[in-house]
Amino acid sequence: MNSLDKLIAHFEKFPGIGGRQARRFAFHLLMLPKTDLQELSELVAGIQDQVIGCTSCRRFFAQNGHGTECAICDDPNRDISKLMVVERDSDIQAIERSGTYTGLYFVLGGTMPLLETKEKKTLRGNGLKMIVNERKEKGLEENILAFYLNPDGENTGRYVESLLKDEVADTPISFTHLGRGLSTGSELEYADPETIKSAFDNRS
Amino acid sequence: MNSLDKLIAHFEKFPGIGGRQARRFAFHLLMLPKTDLQELSELVAGIQDQVIGCTSCRRFFAQNGHGTECAICDDPNRDISKLMVVERDSDIQAIERSGTYTGLYFVLGGTMPLLETKEKKTLRGNGLKMIVNERKEKGLEENILAFYLNPDGENTGRYVESLLKDEVADTPISFTHLGRGLSTGSELEYADPETIKSAFDNRS
Amino acid sequence: MNSLDKLIAHFEKFPGIGGRQARRFAFHLLMLPKTDLQELSELVAGIQDQVIGCTSCRRFFAQNGHGTECAICDDPNRDISKLMVVERDSDIQAIERSGTYTGLYFVLGGTMPLLETKEKKTLRGNGLKMIVNERKEKGLEENILAFYLNPDGENTGRYVESLLKDEVADTPISFTHLGRGLSTGSELEYADPETIKSAFDNRS
Amino acid sequence: MNSLDKLIAHFEKFPGIGGRQARRFAFHLLMLPKTDLQELSELVAGIQDQVIGCTSCRRFFAQNGHGTECAICDDPNRDISKLMVVERDSDIQAIERSGTYTGLYFVLGGTMPLLETKEKKTLRGNGLKMIVNERKEKGLEENILAFYLNPDGENTGRYVESLLKDEVADTPISFTHLGRGLSTGSELEYADPETIKSAFDNRS
């Protein structure tokens, strides 16, 4: 396989990219100024050194020489009594954009699908246990399980509750779930019965 | 214009139907057995006599000789203390499918768009006033405003509250809105800040 | 089933219409002025008397009291030496819009799918035979088989050629097919090999 | 801007890639094995040295130490009497896939849009002139202008003909265009009049 085909093969492994678009990416690079190409090459080579996983919440952040915790975990003003467990880094961005939450996070790194019996390697169950153990001395009161509203997300919630059962026994630490209801822009006509039920129960 | 073109012109006024599909409908009729065609013609001619608006909630229902109220309004087991105001007939179907609500309904017949200053003719503001007036003697406690979660829907909620201000003054009748939150299947990553805020506030 | 449900059931049989849209159509009728409803009902009842199949080409046309042939077949200026066989009425409209063809038509009424062994009832094979027999005395020279460029269309072309084999034996009548090539707006990159081959062979 | 943001900014310039997908690409790289990351970085840095433009047809090809012409231009069995002028490298792939053409190519590198008065820098008009001049001594007979069937493509065809007017004067070299017609899978009902006209004229 020549260099062009190898490059295209790499791009074909990018998420959501098929053969035709991978080829376009390669042609795009062939047209770039040499300096851009050089910069991109160096960024690719160094990204795993410069962007590291936060030792607390596990999300990726750009290393800045100040430590191994991300800006949120390192912020003394965040509310240590709340820990929101999410599936992916991008969930944290969405929550932060809403400006509504001041607690801390933990990125589980995946879901526990309904028919799965053992944890995927990427799932950070042990890491979560450690963090909860550590935080229960420091005032942790609430684990907010913020998974997707589908069967796998719900199963992941149950899995996390059972995973932490011993850690929270004999503590006042509670588990909560994000509220269900009608989301912005949604029409009653297309809402499923479960969503309508929640919207009705949560009316105010 | 010949008969075929006239028929197509009628079909072009059907909701969501363009010229090409209108023409297909006409060809469909040309292929139907005569008896089907005759039945359809009679149903069309008689539909407005056989399907009437419920004198209480205003939704359409098939007349059955027993009165002028639909099966829900006529049901003595429905909870008269709750009145849910919706935009369209189809909203009632969605709520009923969820099996969660046992109160009564009122179909407003449209929205009050944000920049509108006067009520559309189809909006049944006066009808709603009358119903609330009548029901307040009979135990009405809660008006649930179940409009869409978009600016027009929210404006319609405000409009209904102001419309009924005098009716509910000096009564214990309250206004409530369906709860917001994440709906089934939705992913945090794509949720808007307002929805996330509601989901967080309604966590349980 | 009440009248409303019966009407909805009729609309659900309209081509491309599902339950939700069928219901919208019924609600549309409930809102129409009585006079419109009456007109639509009469058009539906009478359409099969007023729009009839042309006795020559078989396409539907609005009867005008002048005869049983459509305006094209009845036009003495059309070129009787050419007969274009198409699948559907709407194909004739497309050809006529192009203003390029002055011959006559025959609507076969369907295709002969690849794996089918016997003719569907709607296929007018016998009618086509009769027309070709009649026209061969009157100067018919070319049967243009204008079916879709897919396996079923190509099979229909072979079927028609074999169907008319005896009729055209010992006559100068030929069979032709519409030319393949790049169609307006198409890009080489997305064209299939067969189309590119035809476009190359037909270059000019 | 930190490394992660810089990397995302590079990916956002990839064709067809928005912010969200650029971010996913970066996360994809963060998860890759170090060896893959290193290989990708090296391929990116070296691609412009290893993939070069063919000095004859101008398309990109992976250098293999054997010369500056691509495998097609370097193949003595290709028919030098035909030169097909295309817009993009990917057009050549499509033509080659069809297995129908044995002549040579030239990649113009873009189109001459209808309202443009001067040539874009990327357009290789001068290169084309040189090639045609050189080939006319060697038996060139036909320039096949294989641009898209839209106004810009047609204008590009006219532009190339006028560009080469002096080169082909007093020679037997002709200009041809790919044939128009119905492409595989297309239905008459949706074909534009121009396509139908060509399909009719090219019937066979």
XYZ file of N, CA, C and O in Angstrom, chain A residues 72-136:
260
model
N -12.163 22.295 36.005
C -13.354 22.165 36.859
C -12.996 21.494 38.180
O -13.308 22.011 39.264
N -12.300 20.360 38.113
C -11.957 19.626 39.340
C -11.012 20.445 40.220
O -10.994 20.295 41.449
N -10.246 21.287 39.583
C -9.232 22.075 40.303
C -9.823 23.353 40.897
O -9.148 24.072 41.623
N -11.085 23.631 40.616
C -11.713 24.895 41.033
C -12.282 24.751 42.444
O -13.226 23.999 42.660
N -11.719 25.468 43.417
C -12.166 25.298 44.804
C -13.604 25.770 45.023
O -14.213 25.458 46.053
N -14.145 26.522 44.055
C -15.515 27.013 44.238
C -16.590 26.012 43.818
O -17.773 26.255 44.041
N -16.201 24.922 43.168
C -17.219 23.937 42.771
C -17.716 23.208 44.024
O -16.978 22.980 44.970
N -18.957 22.826 43.993
C -19.650 22.238 45.135
C -19.307 20.753 45.263
O -19.798 19.927 44.486
N -18.493 20.400 46.263
C -17.996 19.012 46.386
C -19.092 18.051 46.881
O -18.921 16.829 46.847
N -20.246 18.619 47.283
C -21.305 17.736 47.787
C -22.046 17.007 46.663
O -22.828 16.102 46.908
N -21.830 17.455 45.409
C -22.540 16.815 44.284
C -21.545 16.203 43.311
O -20.565 16.838 42.928
N -21.838 14.984 42.861
C -21.019 14.337 41.836
C -21.949 13.855 40.723
O -22.823 13.015 40.959
N -21.765 14.431 39.534
C -22.612 14.010 38.419
C -21.837 13.010 37.564
O -20.761 13.316 37.064
N -22.382 11.814 37.401
C -21.719 10.780 36.612
C -22.304 10.802 35.200
O -23.520 10.673 35.031
N -21.435 11.014 34.215
C -21.897 11.088 32.826
C -21.186 10.028 31.995
O -20.212 9.424 32.431
N -21.694 9.857 30.772
C -21.104 8.833 29.911
C -19.835 9.329 29.223
O -18.839 8.643 29.172
N -19.913 10.570 28.680
C -18.846 11.035 27.795
C -18.411 12.460 28.103
O -19.186 13.250 28.662
N -17.209 12.802 27.687
C -16.702 14.167 27.837
C -17.687 15.217 27.330
O -17.883 16.262 27.943
N -18.307 14.924 26.184
C -19.163 15.925 25.575
C -20.404 16.214 26.414
O -21.001 17.290 26.302
N -20.793 15.276 27.265
C -21.922 15.531 28.162
C -21.585 16.672 29.123
O -22.440 17.496 29.446
N -20.331 16.679 29.593
C -19.924 17.755 30.524
C -20.052 19.110 29.850
O -20.568 20.069 30.429
N -19.609 19.185 28.600
C -19.746 20.453 27.877
C -21.188 20.916 27.825
O -21.488 22.094 27.997
N -22.101 19.980 27.535
C -23.516 20.345 27.427
C -24.035 20.863 28.762
O -24.743 21.871 28.820
N -23.677 20.169 29.852
C -24.145 20.592 31.176
C -23.557 21.968 31.522
O -24.260 22.860 31.999
N -22.267 22.149 31.260
C -21.629 23.430 31.583
C -22.252 24.582 30.793
O -22.432 25.681 31.308
N -22.575 24.303 29.519
C -23.222 25.342 28.703
C -24.522 25.815 29.337
O -24.915 26.971 29.172
N -25.215 24.932 30.040
C -26.506 25.318 30.611
C -26.320 26.220 31.833
O -27.268 26.847 32.301
N -25.104 26.279 32.394
C -24.809 27.193 33.493
C -25.593 26.908 34.758
O -25.789 27.781 35.595
N -26.058 25.683 34.904
C -27.000 25.414 35.981
C -26.399 24.583 37.102
O -26.959 24.501 38.187
N -25.249 23.997 36.831
C -24.695 23.015 37.760
C -23.346 23.496 38.287
O -22.479 23.899 37.511
N -23.154 23.426 39.587
C -21.898 23.922 40.162
C -21.104 22.823 40.865
O -20.076 23.091 41.468
N -21.602 21.574 40.779
C -20.897 20.469 41.424
C -19.762 19.914 40.566
O -19.302 20.561 39.621
N -19.339 18.703 40.884
C -18.240 18.059 40.161
C -18.765 16.924 39.272
O -19.953 16.586 39.346
N -17.865 16.373 38.458
C -18.254 15.363 37.481
C -17.407 14.108 37.590
O -16.297 14.130 38.139
N -17.915 13.038 36.987
C -17.080 11.866 36.716
C -17.516 11.292 35.365
O -18.712 11.040 35.144
N -16.540 11.089 34.473
C -16.847 10.531 33.150
C -16.676 9.014 33.197
O -15.560 8.520 33.297
N -17.806 8.278 33.105
C -17.753 6.828 33.232
C -17.057 6.179 32.034
O -16.468 5.114 32.131
N -17.147 6.837 30.886
C -16.425 6.334 29.710
C -17.216 5.350 28.878
O -16.665 4.673 28.005
N -18.504 5.276 29.095
C -19.334 4.362 28.303
C -20.586 3.994 29.063
O -20.892 4.582 30.110
N -21.322 3.030 28.501
C -22.539 2.575 29.169
C -22.397 1.099 29.519
O -21.466 0.435 29.085
N -23.324 0.621 30.266
C -23.425 -0.798 30.585
C -24.677 -1.288 29.877
O -25.795 -1.188 30.410
N -24.523 -1.761 28.628
C -25.722 -2.118 27.855
C -26.540 -3.202 28.536
O -26.020 -4.011 29.306
N -27.811 -3.202 28.220
C -28.798 -4.011 28.903
C -28.433 -5.494 28.941
O -28.645 -6.162 29.940
N -27.887 -6.012 27.865
C -27.670 -7.455 27.811
C -26.224 -7.851 28.122
O -25.843 -9.004 28.029
N -25.444 -6.862 28.482
C -24.039 -7.103 28.812
C -23.973 -7.656 30.233
O -24.719 -7.250 31.118
N -23.074 -8.602 30.446
C -22.944 -9.066 31.831
C -21.655 -8.592 32.478
O -21.560 -8.473 33.674
N -20.636 -8.307 31.652
C -19.450 -7.758 32.298
C -19.055 -6.399 31.724
O -19.359 -6.070 30.577
N -18.405 -5.655 32.578
C -18.014 -4.287 32.270
C -17.040 -4.227 31.098
O -16.079 -4.982 31.056
N -17.267 -3.303 30.166
C -16.281 -3.071 29.120
C -15.014 -2.512 29.747
O -15.060 -1.819 30.765
N -13.890 -2.773 29.106
C -12.618 -2.279 29.649
C -12.583 -0.760 29.777
O -11.932 -0.220 30.655
N -13.273 -0.069 28.858
C -13.214 1.395 28.901
C -14.044 1.980 30.049
O -13.918 3.156 30.364
N -14.917 1.168 30.638
C -15.779 1.676 31.697
C -14.967 1.825 32.990
O -14.270 0.904 33.393
N -15.070 2.990 33.611
C -14.206 3.272 34.758
C -14.924 3.074 36.081
O -14.994 3.990 36.922
N -15.475 1.865 36.239
C -16.202 1.563 37.473
C -15.307 1.692 38.701
O -15.692 2.317 39.697
N -14.108 1.111 38.632
C -13.223 1.189 39.797
C -12.818 2.616 40.119
O -12.748 3.007 41.283
N -12.545 3.374 39.081
C -12.178 4.784 39.290
C -13.294 5.518 40.019
O -13.051 6.323 40.926
N -14.545 5.251 39.605
C -15.683 5.912 40.241
C -15.772 5.520 41.719
O -15.983 6.374 42.597
N -15.600 4.219 41.995
C -15.615 3.751 43.382
C -14.603 4.521 44.230
O -14.908 4.998 45.325
N -13.391 4.631 43.710
C -12.323 5.322 44.442
C -12.681 6.780 44.743
O -12.495 7.269 45.851
N -13.196 7.445 43.706
C -13.555 8.862 43.875
C -14.656 9.003 44.929
O -14.599 9.880 45.801
N -15.666 8.132 44.866
C -16.772 8.236 45.818
C -16.272 7.958 47.240
O -16.633 8.665 48.190
N -15.408 6.959 47.360
C -14.819 6.652 48.663
C -14.079 7.849 49.252
O -14.215 8.170 50.427
N -13.322 8.478 48.395
C -12.494 9.621 48.794
C -13.376 10.823 49.162
O -13.143 11.502 50.147
N -14.434 11.034 48.338
C -15.280 12.207 48.537
C -16.222 12.042 49.725
O -16.757 13.026 50.233
N -16.492 10.791 50.150
C -17.516 10.669 51.199
C -17.010 11.239 52.516
O -17.799 11.694 53.339
